[in-house]
Tab-separated table of C-alpha atoms in Angstrom:
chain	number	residue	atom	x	y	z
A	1352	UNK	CA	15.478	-2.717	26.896
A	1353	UNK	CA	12.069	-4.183	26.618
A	1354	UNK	CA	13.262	-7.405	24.883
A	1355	UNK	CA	15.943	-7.449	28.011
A	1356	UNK	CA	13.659	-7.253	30.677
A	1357	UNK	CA	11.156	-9.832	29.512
A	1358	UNK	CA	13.867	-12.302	28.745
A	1359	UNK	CA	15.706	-11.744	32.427
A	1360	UNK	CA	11.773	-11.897	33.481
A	1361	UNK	CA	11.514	-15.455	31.896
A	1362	UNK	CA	14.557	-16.322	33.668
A	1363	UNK	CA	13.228	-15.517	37.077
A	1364	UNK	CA	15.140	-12.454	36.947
A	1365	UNK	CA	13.275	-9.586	38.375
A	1366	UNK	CA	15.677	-6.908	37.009
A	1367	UNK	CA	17.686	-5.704	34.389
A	1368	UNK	CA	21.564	-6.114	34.864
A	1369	UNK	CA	23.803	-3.622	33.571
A	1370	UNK	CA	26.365	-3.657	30.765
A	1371	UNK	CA	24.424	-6.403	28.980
A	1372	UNK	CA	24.247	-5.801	25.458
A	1373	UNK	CA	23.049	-9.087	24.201
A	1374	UNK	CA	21.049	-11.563	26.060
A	1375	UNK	CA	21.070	-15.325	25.940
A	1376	UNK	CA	18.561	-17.834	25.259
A	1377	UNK	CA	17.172	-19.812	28.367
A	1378	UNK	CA	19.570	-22.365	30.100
A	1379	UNK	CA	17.545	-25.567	28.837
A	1380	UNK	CA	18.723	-24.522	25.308
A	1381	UNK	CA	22.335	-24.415	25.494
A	1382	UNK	CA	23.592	-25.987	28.841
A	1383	UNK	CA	23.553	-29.209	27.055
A	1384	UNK	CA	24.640	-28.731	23.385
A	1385	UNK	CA	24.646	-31.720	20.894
A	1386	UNK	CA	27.870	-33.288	21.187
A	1387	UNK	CA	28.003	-33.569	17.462
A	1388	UNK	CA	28.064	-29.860	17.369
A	1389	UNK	CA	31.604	-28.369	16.050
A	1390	UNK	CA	33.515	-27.443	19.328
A	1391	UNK	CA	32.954	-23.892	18.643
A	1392	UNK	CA	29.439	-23.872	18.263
A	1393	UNK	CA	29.734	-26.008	21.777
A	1394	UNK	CA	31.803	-23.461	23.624
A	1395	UNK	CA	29.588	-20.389	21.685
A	1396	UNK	CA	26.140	-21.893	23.293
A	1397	UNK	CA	27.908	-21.832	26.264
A	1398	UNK	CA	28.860	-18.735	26.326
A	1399	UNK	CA	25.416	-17.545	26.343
A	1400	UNK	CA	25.231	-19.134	29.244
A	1401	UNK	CA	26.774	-15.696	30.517
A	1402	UNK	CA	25.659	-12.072	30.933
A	1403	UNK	CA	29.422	-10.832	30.522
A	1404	UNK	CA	28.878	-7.703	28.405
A	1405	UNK	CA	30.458	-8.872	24.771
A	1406	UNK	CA	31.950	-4.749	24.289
A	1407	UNK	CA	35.092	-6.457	25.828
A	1408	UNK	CA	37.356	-9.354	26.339
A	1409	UNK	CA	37.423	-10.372	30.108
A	1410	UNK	CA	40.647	-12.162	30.976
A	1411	UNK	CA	40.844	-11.510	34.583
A	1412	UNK	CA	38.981	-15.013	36.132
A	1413	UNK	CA	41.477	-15.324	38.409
A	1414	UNK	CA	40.796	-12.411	39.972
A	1415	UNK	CA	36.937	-13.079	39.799
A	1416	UNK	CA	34.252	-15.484	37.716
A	1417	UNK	CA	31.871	-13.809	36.377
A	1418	UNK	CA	28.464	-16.421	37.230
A	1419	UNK	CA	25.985	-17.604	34.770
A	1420	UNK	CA	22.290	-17.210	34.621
A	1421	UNK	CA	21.676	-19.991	36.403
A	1422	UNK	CA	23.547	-18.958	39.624
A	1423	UNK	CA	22.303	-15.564	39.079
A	1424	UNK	CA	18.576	-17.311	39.027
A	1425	UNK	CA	18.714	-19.590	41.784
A	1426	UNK	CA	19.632	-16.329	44.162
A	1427	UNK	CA	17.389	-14.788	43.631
A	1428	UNK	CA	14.851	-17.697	43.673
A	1429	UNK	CA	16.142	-18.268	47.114
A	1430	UNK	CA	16.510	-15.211	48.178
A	1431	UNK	CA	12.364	-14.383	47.405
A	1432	UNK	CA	11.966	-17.145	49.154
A	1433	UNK	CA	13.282	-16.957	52.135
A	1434	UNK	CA	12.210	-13.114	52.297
A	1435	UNK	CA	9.185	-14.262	51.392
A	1436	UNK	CA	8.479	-17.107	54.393
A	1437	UNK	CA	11.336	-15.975	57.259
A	1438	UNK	CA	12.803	-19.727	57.282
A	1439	UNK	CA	15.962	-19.360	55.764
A	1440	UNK	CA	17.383	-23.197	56.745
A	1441	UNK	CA	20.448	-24.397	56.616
A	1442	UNK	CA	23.474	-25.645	54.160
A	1443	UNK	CA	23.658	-29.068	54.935
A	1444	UNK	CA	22.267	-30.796	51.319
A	1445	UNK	CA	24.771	-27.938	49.696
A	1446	UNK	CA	27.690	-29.130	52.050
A	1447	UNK	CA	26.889	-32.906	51.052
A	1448	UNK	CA	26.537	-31.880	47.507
A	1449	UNK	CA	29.533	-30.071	47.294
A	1450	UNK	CA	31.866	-32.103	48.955
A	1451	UNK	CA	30.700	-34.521	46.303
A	1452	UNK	CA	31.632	-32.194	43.661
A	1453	UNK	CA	35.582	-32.426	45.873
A	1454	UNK	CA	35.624	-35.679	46.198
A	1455	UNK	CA	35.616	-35.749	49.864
A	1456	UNK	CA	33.191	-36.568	52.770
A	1457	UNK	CA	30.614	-34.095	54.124
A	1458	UNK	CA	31.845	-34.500	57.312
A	1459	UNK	CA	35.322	-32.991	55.793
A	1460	UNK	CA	34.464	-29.607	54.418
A	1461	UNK	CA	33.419	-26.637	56.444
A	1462	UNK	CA	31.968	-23.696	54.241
A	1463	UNK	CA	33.787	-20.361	54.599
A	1464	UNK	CA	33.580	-16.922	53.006
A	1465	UNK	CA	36.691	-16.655	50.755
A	1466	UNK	CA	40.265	-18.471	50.706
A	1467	UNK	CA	41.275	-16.506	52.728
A	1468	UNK	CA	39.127	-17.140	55.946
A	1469	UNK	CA	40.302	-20.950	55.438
A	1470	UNK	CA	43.531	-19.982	55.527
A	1471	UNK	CA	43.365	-18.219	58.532
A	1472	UNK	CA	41.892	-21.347	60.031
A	1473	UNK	CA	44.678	-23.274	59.137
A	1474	UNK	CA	47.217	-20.802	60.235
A	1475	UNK	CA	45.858	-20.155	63.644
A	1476	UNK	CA	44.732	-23.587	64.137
A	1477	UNK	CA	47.697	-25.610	63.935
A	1478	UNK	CA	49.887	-26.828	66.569
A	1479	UNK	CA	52.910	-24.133	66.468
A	1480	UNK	CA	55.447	-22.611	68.936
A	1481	UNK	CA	58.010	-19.932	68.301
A	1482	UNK	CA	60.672	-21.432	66.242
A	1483	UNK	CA	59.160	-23.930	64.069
A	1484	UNK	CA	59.173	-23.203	60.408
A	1485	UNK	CA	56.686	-23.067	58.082
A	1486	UNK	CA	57.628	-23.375	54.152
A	1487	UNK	CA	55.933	-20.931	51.722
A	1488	UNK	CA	56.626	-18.938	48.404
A	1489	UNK	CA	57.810	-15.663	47.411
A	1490	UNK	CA	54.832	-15.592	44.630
A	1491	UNK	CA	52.033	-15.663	47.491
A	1492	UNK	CA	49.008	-14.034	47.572
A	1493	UNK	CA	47.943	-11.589	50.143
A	1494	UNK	CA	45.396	-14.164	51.430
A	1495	UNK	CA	48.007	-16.357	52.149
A	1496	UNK	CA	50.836	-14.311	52.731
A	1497	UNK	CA	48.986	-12.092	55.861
A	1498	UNK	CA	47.690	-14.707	57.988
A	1499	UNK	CA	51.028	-16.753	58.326
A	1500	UNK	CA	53.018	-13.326	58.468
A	1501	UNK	CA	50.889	-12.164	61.516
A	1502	UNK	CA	51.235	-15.426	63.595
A	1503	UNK	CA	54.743	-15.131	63.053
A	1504	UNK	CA	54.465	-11.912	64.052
A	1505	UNK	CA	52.239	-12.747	67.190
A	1506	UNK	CA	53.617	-16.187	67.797
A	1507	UNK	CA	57.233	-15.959	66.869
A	1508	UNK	CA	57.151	-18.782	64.076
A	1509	UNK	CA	59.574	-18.483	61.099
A	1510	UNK	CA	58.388	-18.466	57.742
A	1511	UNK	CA	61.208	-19.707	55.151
A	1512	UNK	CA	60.418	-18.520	51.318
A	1513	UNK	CA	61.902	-20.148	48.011
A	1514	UNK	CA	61.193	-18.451	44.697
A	1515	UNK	CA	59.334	-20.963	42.487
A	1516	UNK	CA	61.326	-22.601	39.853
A	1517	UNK	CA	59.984	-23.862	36.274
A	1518	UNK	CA	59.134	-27.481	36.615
A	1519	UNK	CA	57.434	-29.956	39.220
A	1520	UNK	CA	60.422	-31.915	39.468
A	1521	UNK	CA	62.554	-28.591	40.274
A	1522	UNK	CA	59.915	-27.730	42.898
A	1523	UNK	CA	59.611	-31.066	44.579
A	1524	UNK	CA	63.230	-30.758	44.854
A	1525	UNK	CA	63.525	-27.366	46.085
A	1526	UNK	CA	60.731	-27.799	49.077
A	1527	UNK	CA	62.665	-31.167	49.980
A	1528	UNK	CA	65.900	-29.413	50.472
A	1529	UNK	CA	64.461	-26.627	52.263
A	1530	UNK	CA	62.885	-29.207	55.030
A	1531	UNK	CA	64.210	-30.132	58.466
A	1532	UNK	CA	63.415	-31.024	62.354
A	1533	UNK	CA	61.757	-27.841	62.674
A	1534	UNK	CA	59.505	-27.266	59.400
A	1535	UNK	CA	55.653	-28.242	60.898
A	1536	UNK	CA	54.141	-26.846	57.748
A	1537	UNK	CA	54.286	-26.412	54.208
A	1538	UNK	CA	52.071	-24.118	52.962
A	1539	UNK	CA	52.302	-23.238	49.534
A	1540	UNK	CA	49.633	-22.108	46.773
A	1541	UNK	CA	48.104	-25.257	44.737
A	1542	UNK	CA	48.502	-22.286	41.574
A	1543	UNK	CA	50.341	-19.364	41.916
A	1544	UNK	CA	48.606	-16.374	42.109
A	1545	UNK	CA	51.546	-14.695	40.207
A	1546	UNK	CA	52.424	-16.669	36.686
A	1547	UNK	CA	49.938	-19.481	37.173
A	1548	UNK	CA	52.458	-22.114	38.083
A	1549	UNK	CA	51.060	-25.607	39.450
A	1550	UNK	CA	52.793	-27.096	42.064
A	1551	UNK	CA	52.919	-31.149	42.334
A	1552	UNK	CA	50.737	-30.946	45.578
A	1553	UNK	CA	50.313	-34.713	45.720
A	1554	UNK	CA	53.988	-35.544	45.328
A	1555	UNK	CA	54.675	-32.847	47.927
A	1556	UNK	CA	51.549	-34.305	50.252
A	1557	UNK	CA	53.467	-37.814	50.139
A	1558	UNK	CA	56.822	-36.671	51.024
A	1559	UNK	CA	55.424	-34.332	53.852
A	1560	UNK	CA	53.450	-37.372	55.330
A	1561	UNK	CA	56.822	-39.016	55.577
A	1562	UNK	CA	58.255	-36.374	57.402
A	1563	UNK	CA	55.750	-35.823	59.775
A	1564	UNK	CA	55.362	-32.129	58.379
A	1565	UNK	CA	51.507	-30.519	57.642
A	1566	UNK	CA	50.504	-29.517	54.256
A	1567	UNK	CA	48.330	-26.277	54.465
A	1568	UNK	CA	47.214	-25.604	50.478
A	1569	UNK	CA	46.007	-22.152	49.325
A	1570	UNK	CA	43.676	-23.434	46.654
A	1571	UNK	CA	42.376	-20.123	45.596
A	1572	UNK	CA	43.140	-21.766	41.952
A	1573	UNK	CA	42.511	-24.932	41.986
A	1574	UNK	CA	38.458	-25.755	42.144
A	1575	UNK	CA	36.821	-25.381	38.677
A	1576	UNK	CA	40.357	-25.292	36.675
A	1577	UNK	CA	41.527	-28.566	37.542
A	1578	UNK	CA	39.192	-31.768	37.802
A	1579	UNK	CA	40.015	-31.907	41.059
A	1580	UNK	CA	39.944	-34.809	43.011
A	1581	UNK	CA	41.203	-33.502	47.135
A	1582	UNK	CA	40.657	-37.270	48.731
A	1583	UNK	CA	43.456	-38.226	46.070
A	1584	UNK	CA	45.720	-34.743	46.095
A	1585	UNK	CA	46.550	-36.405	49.739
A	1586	UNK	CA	47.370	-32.627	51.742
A	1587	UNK	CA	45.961	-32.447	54.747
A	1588	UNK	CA	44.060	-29.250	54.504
A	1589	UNK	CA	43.085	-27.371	51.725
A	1590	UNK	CA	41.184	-24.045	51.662
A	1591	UNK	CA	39.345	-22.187	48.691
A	1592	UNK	CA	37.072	-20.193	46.957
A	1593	UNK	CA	33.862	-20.725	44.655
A	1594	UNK	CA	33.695	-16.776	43.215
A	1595	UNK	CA	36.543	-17.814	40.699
A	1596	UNK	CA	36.975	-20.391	38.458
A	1597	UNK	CA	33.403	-22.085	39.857
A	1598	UNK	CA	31.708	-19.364	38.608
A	1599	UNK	CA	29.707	-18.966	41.845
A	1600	UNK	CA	29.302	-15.985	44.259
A	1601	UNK	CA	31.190	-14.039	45.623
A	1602	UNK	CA	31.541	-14.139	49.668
A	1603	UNK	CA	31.181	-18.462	49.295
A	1604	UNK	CA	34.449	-20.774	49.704
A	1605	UNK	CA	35.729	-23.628	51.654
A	1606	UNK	CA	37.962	-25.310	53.345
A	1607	UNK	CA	39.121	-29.415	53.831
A	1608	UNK	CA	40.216	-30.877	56.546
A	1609	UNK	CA	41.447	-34.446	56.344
A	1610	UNK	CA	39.207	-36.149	58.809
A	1611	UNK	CA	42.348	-37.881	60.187
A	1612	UNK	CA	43.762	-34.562	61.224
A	1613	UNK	CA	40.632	-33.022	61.999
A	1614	UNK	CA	41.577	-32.233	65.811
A	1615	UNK	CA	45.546	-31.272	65.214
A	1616	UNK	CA	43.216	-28.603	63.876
A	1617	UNK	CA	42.319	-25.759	66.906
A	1618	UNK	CA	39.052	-24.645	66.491
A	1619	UNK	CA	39.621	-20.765	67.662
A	1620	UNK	CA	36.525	-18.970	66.542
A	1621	UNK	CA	33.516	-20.971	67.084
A	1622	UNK	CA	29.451	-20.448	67.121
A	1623	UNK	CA	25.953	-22.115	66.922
A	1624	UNK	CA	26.824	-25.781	65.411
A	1625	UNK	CA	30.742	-25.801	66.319
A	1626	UNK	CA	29.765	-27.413	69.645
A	1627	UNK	CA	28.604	-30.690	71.034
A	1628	UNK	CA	27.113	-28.636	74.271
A	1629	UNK	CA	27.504	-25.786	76.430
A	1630	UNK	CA	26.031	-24.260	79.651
A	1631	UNK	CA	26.182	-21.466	81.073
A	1632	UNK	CA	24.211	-22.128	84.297
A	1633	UNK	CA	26.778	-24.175	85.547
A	1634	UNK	CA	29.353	-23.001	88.032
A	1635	UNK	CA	31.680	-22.140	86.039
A	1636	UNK	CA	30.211	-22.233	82.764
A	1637	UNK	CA	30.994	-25.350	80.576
A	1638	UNK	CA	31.692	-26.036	76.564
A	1639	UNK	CA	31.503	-29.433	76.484
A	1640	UNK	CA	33.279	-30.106	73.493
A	1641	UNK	CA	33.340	-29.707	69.593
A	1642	UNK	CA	31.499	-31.563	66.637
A	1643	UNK	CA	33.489	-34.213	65.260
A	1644	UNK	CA	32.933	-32.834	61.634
A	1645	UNK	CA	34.855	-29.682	60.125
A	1646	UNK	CA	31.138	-27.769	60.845
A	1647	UNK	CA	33.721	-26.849	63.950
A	1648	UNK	CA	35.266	-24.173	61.576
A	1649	UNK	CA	31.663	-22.639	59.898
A	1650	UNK	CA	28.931	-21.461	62.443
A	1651	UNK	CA	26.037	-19.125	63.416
A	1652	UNK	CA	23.950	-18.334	60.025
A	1653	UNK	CA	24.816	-18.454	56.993
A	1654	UNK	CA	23.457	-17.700	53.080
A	1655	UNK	CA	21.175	-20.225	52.091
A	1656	UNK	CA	20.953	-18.587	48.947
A	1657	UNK	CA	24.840	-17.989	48.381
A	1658	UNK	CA	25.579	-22.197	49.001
A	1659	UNK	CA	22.232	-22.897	47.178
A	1660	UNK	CA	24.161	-20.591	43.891
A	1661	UNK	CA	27.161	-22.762	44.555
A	1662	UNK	CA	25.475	-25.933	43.822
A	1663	UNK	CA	24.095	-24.305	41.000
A	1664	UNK	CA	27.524	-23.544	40.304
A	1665	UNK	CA	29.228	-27.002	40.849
A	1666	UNK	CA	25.813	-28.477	38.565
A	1667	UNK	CA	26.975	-26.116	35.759
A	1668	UNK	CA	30.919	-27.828	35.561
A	1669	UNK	CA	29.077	-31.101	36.072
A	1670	UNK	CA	26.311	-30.675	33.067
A	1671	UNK	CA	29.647	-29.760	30.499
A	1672	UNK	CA	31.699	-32.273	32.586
A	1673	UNK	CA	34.561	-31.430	34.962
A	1674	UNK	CA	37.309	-33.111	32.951
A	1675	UNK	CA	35.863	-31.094	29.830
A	1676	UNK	CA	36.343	-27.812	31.386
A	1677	UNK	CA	39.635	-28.603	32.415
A	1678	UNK	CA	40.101	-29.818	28.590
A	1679	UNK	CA	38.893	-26.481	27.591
A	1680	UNK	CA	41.091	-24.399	29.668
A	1681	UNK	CA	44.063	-25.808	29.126
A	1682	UNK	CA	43.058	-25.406	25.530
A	1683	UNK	CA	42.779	-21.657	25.554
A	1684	UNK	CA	45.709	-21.238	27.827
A	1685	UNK	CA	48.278	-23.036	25.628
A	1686	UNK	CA	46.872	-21.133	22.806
A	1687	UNK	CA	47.506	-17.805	24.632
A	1688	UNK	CA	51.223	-19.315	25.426
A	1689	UNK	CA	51.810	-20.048	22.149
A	1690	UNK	CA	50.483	-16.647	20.547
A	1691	UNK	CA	52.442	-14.908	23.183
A	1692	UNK	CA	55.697	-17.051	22.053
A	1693	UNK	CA	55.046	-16.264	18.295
A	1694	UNK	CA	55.692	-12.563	19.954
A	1695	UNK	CA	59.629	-13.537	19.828
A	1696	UNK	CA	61.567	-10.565	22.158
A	1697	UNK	CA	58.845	-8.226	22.371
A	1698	UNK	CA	57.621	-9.989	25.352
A	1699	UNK	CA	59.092	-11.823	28.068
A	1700	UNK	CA	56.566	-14.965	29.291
A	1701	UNK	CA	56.922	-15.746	32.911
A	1702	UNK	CA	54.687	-18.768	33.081
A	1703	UNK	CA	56.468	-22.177	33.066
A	1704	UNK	CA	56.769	-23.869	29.712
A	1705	UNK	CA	56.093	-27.509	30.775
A	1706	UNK	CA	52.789	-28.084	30.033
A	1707	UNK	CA	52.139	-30.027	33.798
A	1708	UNK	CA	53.112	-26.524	35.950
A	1709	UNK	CA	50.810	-24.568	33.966
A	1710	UNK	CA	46.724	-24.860	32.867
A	1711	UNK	CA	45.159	-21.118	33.219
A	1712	UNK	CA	46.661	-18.463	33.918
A	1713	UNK	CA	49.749	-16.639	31.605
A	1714	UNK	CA	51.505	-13.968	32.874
A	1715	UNK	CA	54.409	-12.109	30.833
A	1716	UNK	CA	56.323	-8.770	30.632
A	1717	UNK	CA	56.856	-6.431	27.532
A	1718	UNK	CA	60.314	-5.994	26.735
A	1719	UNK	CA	59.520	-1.912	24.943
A	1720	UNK	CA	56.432	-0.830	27.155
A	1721	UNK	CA	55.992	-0.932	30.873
A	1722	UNK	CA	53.353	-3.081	32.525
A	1723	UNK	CA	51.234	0.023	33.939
A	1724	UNK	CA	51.235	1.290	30.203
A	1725	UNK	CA	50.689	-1.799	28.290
A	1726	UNK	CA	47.895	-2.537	30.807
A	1727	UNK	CA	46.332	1.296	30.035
A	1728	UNK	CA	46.604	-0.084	26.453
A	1729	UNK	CA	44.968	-3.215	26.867
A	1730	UNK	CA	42.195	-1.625	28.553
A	1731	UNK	CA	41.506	1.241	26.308
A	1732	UNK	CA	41.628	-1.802	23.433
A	1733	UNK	CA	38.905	-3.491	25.063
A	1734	UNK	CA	40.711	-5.993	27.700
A	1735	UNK	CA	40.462	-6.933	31.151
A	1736	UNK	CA	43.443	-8.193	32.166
A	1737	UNK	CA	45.156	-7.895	35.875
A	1738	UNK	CA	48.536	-6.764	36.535
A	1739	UNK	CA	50.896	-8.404	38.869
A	1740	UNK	CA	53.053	-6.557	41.749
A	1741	UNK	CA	53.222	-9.877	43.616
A	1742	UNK	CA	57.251	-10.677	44.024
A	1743	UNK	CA	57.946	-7.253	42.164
A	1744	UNK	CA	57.419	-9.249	39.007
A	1745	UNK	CA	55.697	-6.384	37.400
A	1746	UNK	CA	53.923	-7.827	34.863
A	1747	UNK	CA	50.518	-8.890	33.362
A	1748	UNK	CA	48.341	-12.098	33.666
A	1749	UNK	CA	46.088	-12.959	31.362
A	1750	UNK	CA	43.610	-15.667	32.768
A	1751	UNK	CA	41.622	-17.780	30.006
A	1752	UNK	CA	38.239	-19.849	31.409
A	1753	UNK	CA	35.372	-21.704	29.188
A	1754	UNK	CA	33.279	-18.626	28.405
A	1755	UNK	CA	36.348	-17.295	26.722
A	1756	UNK	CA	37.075	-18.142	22.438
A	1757	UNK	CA	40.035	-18.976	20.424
A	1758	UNK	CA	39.029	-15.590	18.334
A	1759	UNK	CA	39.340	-13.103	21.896
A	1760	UNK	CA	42.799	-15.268	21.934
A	1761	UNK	CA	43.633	-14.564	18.569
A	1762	UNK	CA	42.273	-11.097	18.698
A	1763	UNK	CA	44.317	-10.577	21.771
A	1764	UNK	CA	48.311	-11.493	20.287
A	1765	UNK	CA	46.892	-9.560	17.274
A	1766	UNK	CA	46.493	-6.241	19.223
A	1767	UNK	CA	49.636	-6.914	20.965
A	1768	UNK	CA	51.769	-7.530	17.976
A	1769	UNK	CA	50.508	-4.444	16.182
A	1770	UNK	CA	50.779	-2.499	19.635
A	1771	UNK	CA	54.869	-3.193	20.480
């Protein structure tokens, strides 16, 4: 314990976190591995960079990232900080910064709480009267499922589903056909929630800017998996999260808005910084107008110290590299979607086989144990693992990131093949 608490102390950490059993040299030592190093010496050092207990295999990132010392450091540096003086700032160098990290302009991304809060922006924001159709999936999450459900509700918009199929091409097909003169919107998941498919969102982007038609992405899944690039991906808005697969924390995501379709965007909840000028002495009282930057969407104050563990975040991908880390999750995934195939009949896999609809996520069914036993199973062998109810598809998804090794992998089809 002693040994614990000194390190964390070194570290800036104050306190002991539970459920650590082993604790990692400083960041300086293993952030930045020799590149000569063999790749699993790479990925080990940085795995240390983690205080994910190592009495269990956690494969539930797409659920929630667990954060690395780093993050953990710099919120609590801020945090003393800004207990410690009473000026707690603002976000705008973490807004620049991470739109960087996005590849769009600052004056594009408005900082939200979760996916879902972007989504909600996007789903009460748009332009949309009772009978115009917006496209989504049967595989959606709740985050994006419940907004667009209650406006129809509300609002009397219809929501027309299709059932994912296996490959982009089929997908690209199957949202085409589904389009006419009333869809306004397709709003589909970047990466299901569900099996982990990946959608062709720029293909889809193009061929809805043709048509006239919106594209409002749930990209729960999509920043720190993919290397992603939005300016290029070409939707129009795109909202996520940074408490996944950027390892940052929780109650910190975002949202883009294409600054060409910034005001087909309604603003509908608004604060301190959404405005360009308001009075209330006037007769009646005025609002002048709104910023011409998505800060619109994001107002009154916010956690300097969650954005400043964000950036911390987004500097952690960018010190390994963000084509790297996609690199090394595709790695673990295929290796999970091969071990699961070397399985033959005792499991069914769910997850696409073409390599482009696919990078992190595997999700698959046992063919001699139900889900909500194999899961018990899984768990009692030392496995975190989430279970899936979305579409009924009763089954379990295994989600693979960079702190994970090719031995949990391999440790992972072992138990199952000696457990079915």
């Amino acid at each position: 314990m002693n040994q614990r608490r000194t390190f964390l102390q070194k570290l800036g950490l104050g306190l002991v976190l539970p459920g650590i059993s082993e604790i990692s040299p400083p960041l300086s030592e293993f952030l930045s591995p020799k590149s000569d190093l063999p790749p699993s010496e790479y990925w080990n050092q940085i795995r240390d960079a983690f205080p994910l207990s190592k009495s269990r295999v956690y494969f539930n990132n797409g659920t929630f990232g667990p954060a690395p010392y780093p993050v953990l450091k710099k919120l609590e540096e801020i945090n003393l900080s800004v207990s410690s003086t009473g000026e707690y700032g603002n976000s705008d160098k973490e807004r620049a910064e991470l739109a960087s990290f996005l590849n769009v302009e600052k004056e594009e991304l408005s900082l939200t709480h979760n996916t879902t809060e972007g989504i909600n922006i996007m789903a009460w924001g748009l332009p949309l009267v009772a009978g115009d159709e917006v496209i989504l999936t049967t595989h959606d999450h709740a985050g994006n499922a419940l907004p667009w459900l209650n406006r129809a509700k509300l609002h009397g918009i219809v929501l027309k589903t299709f059932s994912p199929k296996n490959t982009q091409e089929e997908n690209l097909d199957l949202i085409k056909s589904l389009c006419g003169p009333k869809t306004k919107v397709i709003a589909i998941p970047h990466i299901t929630c569900t099996t982990g498919l990946v959608f062709p969102i720029r293909e889809i982007s193009e061929f809805a800017l043709s048509k006239g038609i919106f594209t409002a992405i749930d990209g729960a899944h999509g920043a720190g998996t993919l290397d992603l690039n939005l300016s290029k991906l070409g939707c129009d808005f795109y909202a996520g999260c940074f408490h996944k697969w950027m390892l940052g924390p929780s109650g910190t995501g975002f949202l883009y808005v294409r600054k060409e379709k910034l005001n087909d965007l309604q603003a509908i909840q608004i604060g301190g910084y959404s405005d360009t000028g308001w009075d209330m002495l006037s007769t009646p009282p005025v609002l002048k107008g709104y910023v011409d930057t998505a800060h619109r969407f994001d107002y009154g104050t916010q956690s300097k110290a969650l954005f400043a563990g964000v950036k911390t975040a987004a500097d952690f991908h960018l010190e390994i590299g963000k084509a790297k880390v996609e690199q090394r999750i595709r790695q673990l995934s295929d290796l999970l979607y091969d071990g699961l195939g070397s399985l033959g009949k005792k499991v069914e896999i769910l997850t696409p086989e073409e390599p482009t609809s696919r990078i992190s996520m595997v999700t698959f069914r046992s063919n001699l144990l139900n889900s909500e036993e194999l899961n018990s199973q899984l768990g009692r062998g030392g496995f975190r693992v989430r279970l899936i109810h979305e579409a009924n598809l009763n089954a379990i998804r295994v989600s693979t990131h960079i702190y994970n090794s090719e031995e949990e992998v391999q440790k992972f089809i072992h138990f199952l093949a000696n457990t079915l």
